[in-house]
Amino acid sequence: MLSLHQLRCFLATYEHGSLTAAAEELGYAQPSVSEQVRALEKTLGVPLFRRVGRGVVPTTLADTLRPYAEQAIAASEEARRAVQSAVSLESGTIRFGMFGAARLYAGAQIVADVLERYPGVRVELIGQHSNEVQEQLRRGHLEAAMIAATSVESEGMTVIPVARDELVYISADPSRLTTPVTAARLAKASLIMPETTWRNSDSVRILLRRFLHEAGHNPQTRIEVEEAEISVDLVGRGLGDSVIPRAAAEQLIPRLAPNVDWVSLRPKQYDVMAIVHRRGAVLSPAAQVLIEIATKHIQSVAEPI
Amino acid sequence: MLSLHQLRCFLATYEHGSLTAAAEELGYAQPSVSEQVRALEKTLGVPLFRRVGRGVVPTTLADTLRPYAEQAIAASEEARRAVQSAVSLESGTIRFGMFGAARLYAGAQIVADVLERYPGVRVELIGQHSNEVQEQLRRGHLEAAMIAATSVESEGMTVIPVARDELVYISADPSRLTTPVTAARLAKASLIMPETTWRNSDSVRILLRRFLHEAGHNPQTRIEVEEAEISVDLVGRGLGDSVIPRAAAEQLIPRLAPNVDWVSLRPKQYDVMAIVHRRGAVLSPAAQVLIEIATKHIQSVAEPI
DNA sequence: CGAAAGCATAGGAACCTCCTTGGGAAACCT
DNA sequence: AGGTTTCCCAAGGAGGTTCCTATGCTTTCG
């Protein structure tokens, strides 16, 4: 089988017209280079050099081989270089999981920050929802992620809480916002909830279910939609109320439904955001950078833990 | 050190997302591929796959590496292919030595014939003079050549005579061409001789010197020029006479000096053309092809042996 | 003709490659 | 939930490769 080592020896010999000189350049003894070249000639089945008195002379077949050999060597060296520069974050891709709400909070700003610090990299923020992200983590397609920790069955995962965000009750009807909403009142409300696909494992849903169960009530939603933006929009149209993280409320309400306002639950409920990665994993520099930046931003819009 | 083998294992693993599948494709046991990949990771100093439960998942560094690995592999395969096609004369270069006069006889026709039979090849006809060609042979820069055998000290060389060509006396004065020219007459003639640089080792000179010496005369040349064409031209202008191979005379006189004619020497003298190569050398297909074609053409203009 | 240069060969030590076997973890299947 | 399968890693050993030193042979050069 053809090997780079053989090609290296061939090229050195070709350039020097001498096995001895090639060996010296490569830091080997002369018979070693001789052996490699002979092996190459054998695998190709053709003579590459004529052994002629003092020295060796390339055949025309060697002339034919040379450019390809050079290309192979060059590609292998390029490979080394490219990987090194990627590992030092001069290039390459940083891939990081992030659930929908967190992206809403700070996604664009995080990408901008990373690109400012590492102009050569490509950034991928992956995943729509915490559970989806978690699945990718579990499968190893992601190294680390920022997720809503409440929804995590954390087996095999290391979870590092970073910030918490209060869940607030939003409504277009000011009369429902005069006092904090209790479980009893929430159970009677007509709710519009997002994240339909993840109905049973969405962290906000889990929190609400627990909140209601503890007071002996059952959750009940009137309208299910996929996007948080749409549920806020619908609340603005007076079709129902909703419960969403406070940072999401502050971001979405002014934009989508200025007539909507919010009030706390009683007792207050918190969605916890956390960094998550496989237990025992050694994080790449890329992942560490993104964790650092994402944490900083999340903590600037939500409450640090 | 990076090796093609490692890259091959890496690529197979990358494509299958599995060491086992890669091993199967490559025809190895799984631990072997595993070892190669680990060695590659070690030499690069970076992780290329995350080992995650069942299967492995490429890291972004693997994504970075892949195109370079593919390029290196591709170049090595191209190398193989290129050499094979060159050895089968589908491509590559045929290099062949040929002394000036022989090129004059049939050079262009030989090149045309080779190209017709092997459209992909490049042809190099090398060398101005038999001695120069012979030197290149000795140094191994040429595999084989067609030379004027008279001038060869053939030690270490295999010489295969192919054709002989009579040396003829040419003149613009018809009165000197009525009878064959003897050594006595030649000694008195005013001669224009080509191949100045090779004065002492040119085969025609050697033949003439021997021809004259045997009759007790000394050679004497009036004008020395480099090119056979020029000497014929000068003979046409009546500045002297010359002795050149008959085939050269037939080719050059109509073109350069129609008023010139020729006559034999007495006794007739012959320049011998031969194929020459290093003793014991195994000739490449390319060289064999050129020998065959050149021989055919030389024998069509000169007298076969 | 002797000296120097340069390739080939030989033999042995170190290393690499590949295999088989066995173990453990994750995923899949009742 | 428990058993089975899948897939990876680890270990150990056989066989091959690589690389060295030493030596011999041929060519070249003074």
XYZ file of C-alpha atoms (C1' of nucleotides) in Angstrom:
670
model
C 0.000 0.000 0.000
C 1.165 3.453 -0.908
C 2.309 5.505 2.058
C 3.221 9.112 2.657
C 6.508 8.010 4.074
C 7.458 6.395 0.799
C 6.429 9.508 -1.085
C 8.467 11.705 1.220
C 11.538 9.569 0.615
C 10.852 9.553 -3.101
C 10.591 13.325 -3.306
C 13.716 13.935 -1.280
C 15.595 11.502 -3.496
C 14.170 13.052 -6.637
C 15.181 16.523 -5.601
C 18.693 15.612 -4.554
C 19.319 13.006 -7.204
C 20.874 11.000 -4.409
C 19.735 8.562 -1.782
C 22.477 9.609 0.577
C 21.558 13.285 0.370
C 17.882 12.447 0.748
C 18.614 10.365 3.816
C 20.566 13.219 5.315
C 17.742 15.669 4.703
C 15.189 13.321 6.205
C 17.386 12.377 9.118
C 17.638 8.712 8.264
C 20.412 6.362 7.339
C 20.938 5.845 3.636
C 19.753 2.205 3.496
C 16.448 3.191 5.068
C 15.633 5.637 2.299
C 16.855 3.134 -0.228
C 14.470 0.584 1.194
C 11.502 2.966 1.133
C 12.132 3.950 -2.448
C 12.464 0.345 -3.452
C 9.219 -0.459 -1.665
C 7.517 2.352 -3.560
C 8.867 1.061 -6.837
C 7.575 -2.349 -5.926
C 4.069 -1.214 -5.015
C 3.841 0.850 -8.192
C 5.474 -1.887 -10.180
C 7.719 0.507 -12.056
C 11.307 1.758 -11.786
C 11.525 5.319 -10.525
C 15.277 5.745 -10.584
C 18.067 4.343 -12.637
C 20.956 3.381 -10.410
C 23.825 4.679 -12.395
C 27.308 4.573 -10.997
C 27.508 7.359 -8.497
C 24.001 8.595 -7.771
C 20.553 7.851 -9.063
C 18.679 9.426 -11.950
C 14.888 9.815 -12.054
C 13.109 8.038 -14.866
C 10.343 9.710 -16.806
C 7.952 7.734 -14.614
C 9.411 9.542 -11.643
C 8.690 12.802 -13.446
C 5.130 11.623 -13.858
C 4.802 10.649 -10.230
C 6.344 13.735 -8.725
C 3.485 16.253 -8.961
C 1.050 13.775 -7.439
C 3.439 12.922 -4.658
C 3.910 16.597 -3.925
C 0.179 17.109 -3.849
C -0.363 14.264 -1.427
C 2.369 15.519 0.889
C 1.075 19.071 0.663
C -2.453 17.970 1.496
C -1.251 16.085 4.535
C 0.672 19.083 5.764
C -2.274 21.331 5.081
C -4.384 18.943 7.118
C -2.100 19.326 10.090
C -2.067 23.073 9.778
C -5.819 23.347 9.350
C -6.536 21.246 12.407
C -4.067 23.180 14.495
C -5.568 26.501 13.511
C -9.051 25.169 14.160
C -8.103 23.985 17.618
C -6.678 27.381 18.448
C -9.993 28.876 17.336
C -8.425 30.669 14.441
C -10.809 28.822 12.223
C -13.206 25.921 12.290
C -16.696 25.622 13.662
C -18.039 26.171 17.143
C -21.215 24.205 17.611
C -23.328 24.808 20.653
C -26.785 23.766 21.670
C -29.245 26.267 22.998
C -32.909 25.995 23.664
C -35.375 28.298 21.966
C -36.037 30.653 24.819
C -32.376 31.213 25.568
C -31.774 32.040 21.944
C -34.549 34.513 22.248
C -32.828 36.162 25.157
C -29.355 36.499 23.848
C -28.734 34.317 20.812
C -27.778 36.970 18.316
C -25.670 38.818 20.825
C -23.801 35.654 21.727
C -22.967 34.907 18.121
C -21.811 38.480 17.609
C -19.559 38.303 20.655
C -17.962 35.049 19.613
C -17.295 36.345 16.131
C -15.747 39.480 17.510
C -13.314 37.515 19.643
C -12.609 34.840 17.033
C -13.083 36.347 13.583
C -12.152 33.155 11.753
C -14.675 30.780 13.247
C -18.053 29.631 12.089
C -20.763 29.477 14.738
C -23.730 27.133 14.842
C -26.418 27.574 17.445
C -28.386 24.383 17.322
C -31.744 23.234 18.551
C -35.185 24.573 18.994
C -36.009 23.208 22.371
C -34.261 22.000 25.483
C -35.290 18.417 25.003
C -34.191 18.306 21.440
C -30.898 19.812 22.409
C -30.565 17.343 25.199
C -31.129 14.507 22.806
C -28.356 15.753 20.555
C -26.124 15.980 23.578
C -26.918 12.446 24.553
C -26.129 11.219 21.075
C -22.888 13.080 21.107
C -23.723 15.442 18.278
C -23.273 18.318 20.633
C -20.544 18.844 23.128
C -22.379 21.186 25.450
C -25.523 23.235 25.579
C -27.506 25.772 27.473
C -30.874 24.321 28.366
C -33.806 24.713 30.695
C -32.662 22.495 33.518
C -36.060 21.733 34.920
C -36.836 19.442 32.076
C -33.649 17.480 32.312
C -33.411 13.975 33.539
C -29.797 14.529 34.122
C -28.469 11.003 34.209
C -25.094 10.836 32.610
C -25.059 14.602 32.343
C -23.340 17.303 34.260
C -25.695 20.197 34.866
C -24.378 23.556 35.943
C -27.127 26.032 36.814
C -26.371 29.468 35.507
C -29.399 31.637 35.913
C -33.050 31.453 36.828
C -35.921 33.300 35.318
C -39.270 33.881 36.934
C -42.389 32.575 35.251
C -44.942 35.318 34.889
C -48.590 35.384 34.065
C -49.397 37.587 31.073
C -52.723 38.976 30.038
C -54.299 41.731 27.982
C -56.849 42.272 30.744
C -55.389 44.557 33.451
C -58.003 43.399 35.951
C -56.364 39.985 36.058
C -52.984 41.453 36.832
C -53.704 43.376 39.996
C -52.457 40.654 42.331
C -50.068 37.710 41.971
C -51.724 34.698 40.437
C -52.251 31.701 42.704
C -52.598 28.111 41.654
C -56.325 28.291 42.200
C -56.704 31.253 39.861
C -54.351 29.780 37.314
C -56.371 26.580 37.200
C -59.418 28.566 36.175
C -57.650 30.674 33.583
C -57.948 30.131 29.879
C -54.355 29.495 28.866
C -52.471 29.770 25.601
C -49.326 27.700 25.767
C -46.434 27.393 23.352
C -44.120 24.451 22.571
C -46.897 22.114 21.539
C -44.552 19.475 20.247
C -42.875 19.176 23.592
C -46.080 19.377 25.559
C -45.113 16.933 28.236
C -41.501 17.707 28.713
C -41.320 21.441 28.255
C -39.838 22.926 31.391
C -42.453 25.646 31.768
C -45.200 23.048 31.470
C -43.528 20.847 34.037
C -43.207 23.730 36.455
C -46.801 24.733 35.984
C -48.069 21.207 36.376
C -46.193 20.819 39.609
C -47.393 24.256 40.749
C -50.988 23.298 40.161
C -50.771 19.756 41.465
C -49.386 20.902 44.775
C -52.512 22.983 45.220
C -54.740 20.122 44.149
C -55.568 21.438 40.714
C -55.148 20.175 37.178
C -53.600 22.136 34.359
C -55.729 23.011 31.459
C -54.796 24.792 28.303
C -57.182 26.326 25.856
C -54.879 26.968 22.935
C -51.654 25.260 21.970
C -49.193 26.882 19.642
C -45.635 26.134 18.600
C -43.950 29.489 18.939
C -43.678 31.691 21.989
C -44.096 34.702 19.720
C -47.481 33.490 18.522
C -48.814 32.819 21.987
C -47.871 36.344 23.065
C -49.543 37.691 19.956
C -52.708 35.766 20.760
C -52.685 36.967 24.347
C -52.489 40.466 22.945
C -55.638 39.825 20.972
C -57.413 38.902 24.161
C -57.931 35.265 23.254
C -56.506 34.016 26.521
C -53.641 34.409 28.981
C -50.318 32.651 29.254
C -47.381 31.875 31.477
C -43.915 32.480 30.101
C -40.460 33.329 31.452
C -40.140 36.928 32.464
C -37.213 37.721 30.190
C -39.244 36.399 27.276
C -42.135 38.580 28.322
C -39.956 41.655 28.502
C -38.555 40.950 25.116
C -41.713 39.961 23.280
C -44.474 42.085 24.722
C -43.247 45.515 23.601
C -42.708 44.154 20.126
C -45.792 42.030 19.627
C -48.503 43.065 22.076
C -47.957 46.378 23.860
C -51.345 46.103 25.519
C -50.260 43.017 27.429
C -48.740 43.184 30.893
C -47.585 40.638 33.405
C -47.728 39.702 37.058
C -45.908 37.169 39.223
C -47.263 33.864 40.304
C -47.697 33.168 44.001
C -45.582 31.548 45.160
C -43.073 32.647 42.557
C -41.958 29.970 40.109
C -38.559 29.879 38.450
C -37.306 28.243 35.308
C -33.652 27.334 35.716
C -31.173 27.665 32.872
C -28.061 25.546 32.997
C -25.039 24.507 31.076
C -25.165 20.807 30.367
C -22.672 18.357 28.945
C -21.960 14.666 29.085
C -20.589 13.620 32.424
C -16.844 13.410 32.395
C -16.474 15.014 28.964
C -13.442 17.187 28.380
C -14.723 20.343 26.768
C -13.008 21.761 23.727
C -11.758 25.330 23.800
C -14.553 26.213 21.418
C -17.210 24.907 23.749
C -15.633 26.597 26.744
C -15.607 29.912 24.964
C -19.226 29.615 24.059
C -20.199 28.578 27.561
C -18.436 31.557 28.986
C -20.037 34.026 26.635
C -23.489 32.492 26.803
C -23.414 32.458 30.570
C -22.474 36.095 30.713
C -25.320 37.087 28.460
C -27.965 34.931 30.075
C -27.035 36.332 33.437
C -27.413 39.864 32.132
C -31.069 39.296 31.229
C -32.036 36.729 33.864
C -31.163 36.327 37.519
C -27.752 34.727 38.134
C -27.602 31.741 40.455
C 4.063 11.049 11.617
C 0.921 11.389 9.606
C 0.252 8.455 7.311
C -2.152 7.711 4.505
C -3.240 4.618 6.311
C -4.418 6.655 9.265
C -6.254 9.023 6.957
C -7.936 6.150 5.178
C -9.157 4.752 8.474
C -10.263 8.190 9.564
C -12.295 8.797 6.431
C -13.973 5.413 6.524
C -14.872 5.986 10.158
C -16.093 9.495 9.446
C -18.323 8.336 6.635
C -19.841 5.435 8.506
C -19.951 7.045 11.902
C -18.710 3.735 13.173
C -15.393 2.027 13.722
C -16.894 -1.388 13.145
C -18.406 -0.417 9.817
C -15.192 1.288 8.784
C -13.208 -1.815 9.674
C -15.546 -3.931 7.623
C -15.200 -1.651 4.617
C -11.435 -1.630 4.909
C -11.205 -5.324 5.544
C -9.685 -5.063 9.007
C -10.722 -6.017 12.483
C -12.362 -3.259 14.462
C -9.582 -2.760 17.038
C -7.112 -2.160 14.217
C -9.083 0.750 12.848
C -9.642 1.983 16.355
C -5.913 1.965 16.923
C -5.191 3.845 13.707
C -7.728 6.519 14.486
C -6.362 6.888 17.975
C -2.852 7.184 16.572
C -4.048 9.920 14.225
C -5.689 11.754 17.091
C -2.461 11.466 18.998
C -0.243 12.768 16.226
C -2.599 15.666 15.606
C -3.074 16.170 19.301
C -6.814 16.643 18.987
C -9.914 14.494 19.416
C -11.544 13.603 16.108
C -14.451 11.549 17.401
C -16.494 11.552 20.531
C -17.035 8.006 21.731
C -20.624 8.066 22.653
C -22.396 4.925 23.682
C -22.996 3.017 20.509
C -20.973 4.532 17.744
C -18.685 7.490 17.370
C -19.505 11.043 16.352
C -17.112 13.295 14.433
C -16.062 16.463 16.189
C -15.904 19.770 14.353
C -12.154 19.154 14.120
C -12.917 16.026 12.149
C -15.044 18.166 9.843
C -12.044 20.419 9.423
C -9.705 17.552 8.724
C -11.871 15.670 6.288
C -11.389 17.668 3.072
C -7.617 17.612 3.496
C -7.612 13.909 4.196
C -9.700 13.322 1.103
C -7.331 15.403 -0.952
C -4.299 13.492 0.251
C -5.936 10.147 -0.463
C -7.126 11.336 -3.848
C -3.652 12.551 -4.774
C -2.124 9.216 -3.823
C -4.657 7.354 -5.924
C -4.138 9.739 -8.794
C -0.434 9.064 -8.485
C -0.980 5.369 -8.914
C -3.253 5.890 -11.857
C -0.954 8.387 -13.546
C 2.051 6.108 -13.260
C 0.118 3.152 -14.570
C -1.135 5.090 -17.540
C 2.351 6.404 -18.209
C 3.826 2.933 -18.127
C 1.235 1.721 -20.594
C 2.163 4.671 -22.798
C -1.219 6.284 -22.446
C 0.537 9.307 -21.098
C 3.919 10.372 -19.802
C 7.096 11.232 -21.592
C 9.210 9.209 -23.994
C 12.752 10.469 -23.982
C 15.144 9.227 -26.575
C 18.573 10.274 -27.658
C 19.370 10.811 -31.307
C 22.344 12.334 -33.011
C 21.950 15.289 -35.310
C 22.233 13.499 -38.619
C 19.692 10.855 -37.701
C 17.280 13.541 -36.686
C 17.864 15.053 -40.057
C 16.938 11.821 -41.753
C 13.778 10.980 -39.949
C 13.358 12.948 -36.757
C 10.092 14.672 -37.504
C 8.604 11.548 -39.030
C 9.551 9.502 -35.994
C 7.892 11.929 -33.623
C 4.782 11.979 -35.770
C 4.607 8.194 -35.819
C 4.976 7.870 -32.071
C 2.289 10.444 -31.492
C -0.036 8.686 -33.848
C 0.333 5.399 -32.036
C 0.306 6.906 -28.542
C -1.703 10.106 -28.653
C -1.256 10.840 -24.949
C 2.515 10.847 -24.737
C 5.047 13.613 -24.834
C 8.137 12.990 -26.934
C 11.604 14.391 -26.358
C 14.324 13.847 -28.920
C 17.495 14.786 -27.180
C 20.992 15.575 -28.263
C 22.785 17.271 -31.081
C 25.595 14.857 -31.626
C 26.404 11.231 -31.062
C 29.028 11.935 -28.439
C 26.835 14.228 -26.481
C 24.054 11.686 -26.587
C 26.454 9.008 -25.490
C 27.498 11.064 -22.507
C 23.886 11.445 -21.429
C 23.486 7.715 -21.764
C 26.519 7.080 -19.634
C 25.204 9.400 -16.941
C 21.855 7.674 -17.010
C 19.885 10.660 -18.224
C 18.903 8.703 -21.265
C 17.761 5.149 -21.469
C 18.632 4.486 -25.060
C 19.678 6.333 -28.174
C 20.351 6.106 -31.851
C 23.913 7.162 -32.542
C 26.681 6.937 -35.082
C 28.388 3.802 -33.907
C 31.794 4.531 -35.356
C 32.472 7.112 -32.733
C 31.502 4.963 -29.806
C 33.928 3.557 -27.330
C 31.341 1.051 -26.379
C 32.523 -0.040 -22.950
C 29.604 -0.638 -20.672
C 27.268 -0.149 -23.593
C 25.298 -2.482 -25.758
C 25.483 -1.408 -29.390
C 23.050 -2.790 -31.929
C 23.838 -1.736 -35.511
C 20.735 -0.855 -37.419
C 21.716 0.684 -40.724
C 24.699 1.970 -42.565
C 24.942 4.978 -44.787
C 27.567 5.602 -47.408
C 29.753 8.659 -47.134
C 29.702 10.598 -50.376
C 31.798 13.363 -51.812
C 29.778 16.423 -52.772
C 30.789 19.263 -55.014
C 29.356 22.045 -57.160
C 31.917 21.270 -59.843
C 30.705 18.379 -62.053
C 34.236 17.741 -63.273
C 35.215 16.477 -59.833
C 32.336 14.022 -59.755
C 33.052 11.977 -62.853
C 34.792 9.152 -60.998
C 34.756 7.884 -57.427
C 37.036 9.860 -55.166
C 40.148 8.082 -53.895
C 42.074 8.895 -50.763
C 44.751 10.572 -52.837
C 42.286 12.894 -54.500
C 40.461 13.554 -51.226
C 43.710 14.578 -49.566
C 44.168 17.289 -52.150
C 40.613 18.556 -52.021
C 39.613 21.740 -50.286
C 37.119 20.468 -47.712
C 34.273 22.086 -45.780
C 33.441 20.002 -42.747
C 30.622 20.333 -40.211
C 30.485 19.426 -36.515
C 33.337 21.666 -35.512
C 32.779 21.237 -31.822
C 33.227 17.495 -32.096
C 36.094 17.711 -34.490
C 38.007 14.794 -33.138
C 35.258 12.417 -32.261
C 32.722 12.968 -35.004
C 32.159 9.676 -36.747
C 32.479 11.047 -40.262
C 35.790 12.675 -39.334
C 37.021 9.474 -37.794
C 36.121 7.517 -40.902
C 37.779 10.020 -43.191
C 40.904 10.169 -41.083
C 41.200 6.417 -41.185
C 40.447 6.410 -44.935
C 43.243 8.865 -45.612
C 45.771 7.426 -43.188
C 45.513 4.002 -44.742
C 46.589 5.566 -48.016
C 49.382 7.484 -46.339
C 47.729 10.891 -46.436
C 46.710 13.455 -43.862
C 43.316 15.014 -43.609
C 43.006 18.669 -44.177
C 39.981 20.841 -43.930
C 39.661 24.324 -45.324
C 36.478 25.455 -43.632
C 34.909 24.276 -40.406
C 31.259 24.920 -39.677
C 28.848 23.692 -37.052
C 25.823 22.715 -39.082
C 25.622 20.222 -41.903
C 23.158 22.530 -43.626
C 25.688 25.324 -43.747
C 28.438 23.204 -45.178
C 26.135 22.036 -47.973
C 25.172 25.633 -48.633
C 28.831 26.626 -48.846
C 29.589 23.747 -51.197
C 26.748 25.043 -53.360
C 28.480 28.426 -53.529
C 31.586 26.725 -54.848
C 33.735 27.494 -51.826
C 34.862 23.919 -51.461
C 33.698 20.325 -51.375
C 32.591 18.089 -48.530
C 31.994 14.535 -47.417
C 28.669 13.737 -45.764
C 26.392 10.723 -45.377
C 24.460 9.991 -48.513
C 21.047 10.250 -46.936
C 21.991 13.687 -45.682
C 23.095 14.640 -49.158
C 19.848 13.466 -50.682
C 17.889 15.396 -48.152
C 19.872 18.639 -48.112
C 21.096 19.177 -51.663
C 17.741 19.643 -53.410
C 16.724 22.073 -50.717
C 19.902 24.089 -50.246
C 22.136 23.705 -53.274
C 20.539 22.167 -56.361
C 23.717 22.715 -58.366
C 25.614 20.318 -56.122
C 25.944 16.636 -56.911
C 27.715 13.729 -55.306
C 29.921 10.738 -56.031
C 31.079 7.739 -54.013
C 34.452 7.393 -52.400
C 36.750 4.547 -53.483
C 36.707 2.283 -51.617
C 33.263 3.070 -50.338
C 33.079 4.253 -46.739
C 30.105 3.667 -44.474
C 28.905 5.398 -41.346
C 27.105 2.919 -39.113
C 24.021 3.883 -37.143
C 23.187 1.859 -34.060
C 20.911 1.643 -31.116
C 22.845 2.019 -27.894
C 21.982 1.551 -24.250
C 23.696 0.731 -21.008
C 24.778 -2.854 -20.858
C 22.272 -5.001 -19.007
C 19.632 -2.300 -18.825
C 16.002 -3.365 -19.030
C 14.379 -1.041 -21.517
C 11.086 0.580 -20.737
C 8.172 0.094 -23.116
C 8.570 3.714 -24.141
C 12.150 3.217 -25.167
C 11.341 0.006 -26.971
C 8.624 1.718 -28.950
C 10.920 4.486 -29.981
C 13.675 2.102 -30.919
C 11.310 0.158 -33.092
C 9.970 3.192 -34.893
C 13.317 4.902 -35.266
C 14.874 1.744 -36.657
C 12.138 1.375 -39.230
C 12.582 4.933 -40.425
C 16.344 4.929 -40.499
C 16.273 1.745 -42.505
C 13.921 3.314 -45.014
C 16.405 6.072 -45.860
C 19.662 4.241 -45.230
C 20.835 0.732 -45.909
C 19.679 -1.839 -43.325
C 22.305 -4.096 -41.735
C 45.981 3.030 -9.467
C 44.418 4.402 -4.889
C 40.933 7.154 -2.504
C 36.402 8.744 -2.127
C 31.620 8.634 -3.019
C 27.444 6.287 -3.279
C 24.229 2.381 -3.598
C 23.113 -2.485 -2.233
C 23.026 -6.159 1.044
C 22.846 -8.399 5.565
C 21.649 -8.988 10.228
C 19.565 -7.602 14.312
C 16.832 -4.496 17.534
C 12.802 -1.737 18.140
C 8.552 -0.718 16.706
C 4.163 -1.098 14.399
C 0.256 -3.504 12.698
C -3.126 -6.676 12.999
C -5.429 -10.299 15.033
C -8.201 -12.670 18.793
C -10.309 -12.596 23.128
C -12.678 -10.511 26.746
C -15.026 -6.739 29.149
C -18.122 -2.845 29.685
C -21.443 0.562 28.374
C -25.255 2.094 25.712
C -29.218 1.022 22.923
C -32.731 -1.903 21.645
C -36.332 -5.405 22.284
C -39.534 -7.768 24.290
C -37.239 -3.982 33.594
C -34.203 -7.293 32.198
C -32.002 -9.657 28.583
C -29.836 -9.201 24.163
C -27.360 -6.901 20.846
C -24.267 -3.579 19.292
C -20.181 -1.257 19.465
C -16.133 0.430 21.603
C -11.871 -0.236 24.379
C -8.039 -3.029 26.469
C -4.685 -6.601 26.540
C -1.618 -9.899 24.699
C 0.813 -12.038 21.125
C 2.292 -13.237 16.191
C 4.179 -11.355 12.232
C 5.854 -7.764 9.537
C 8.111 -3.256 8.913
C 11.398 0.139 9.828
C 15.677 1.606 10.964
C 20.205 1.103 12.346
C 25.308 -0.404 11.748
C 28.598 -2.739 9.197
C 30.295 -4.277 4.918
C 31.004 -4.982 0.036
C 30.810 -3.448 -4.696
C 30.922 -0.166 -8.471
C 31.904 4.224 -10.322
C 34.338 8.438 -10.292
C 38.117 11.441 -9.455
C 42.795 12.924 -8.535
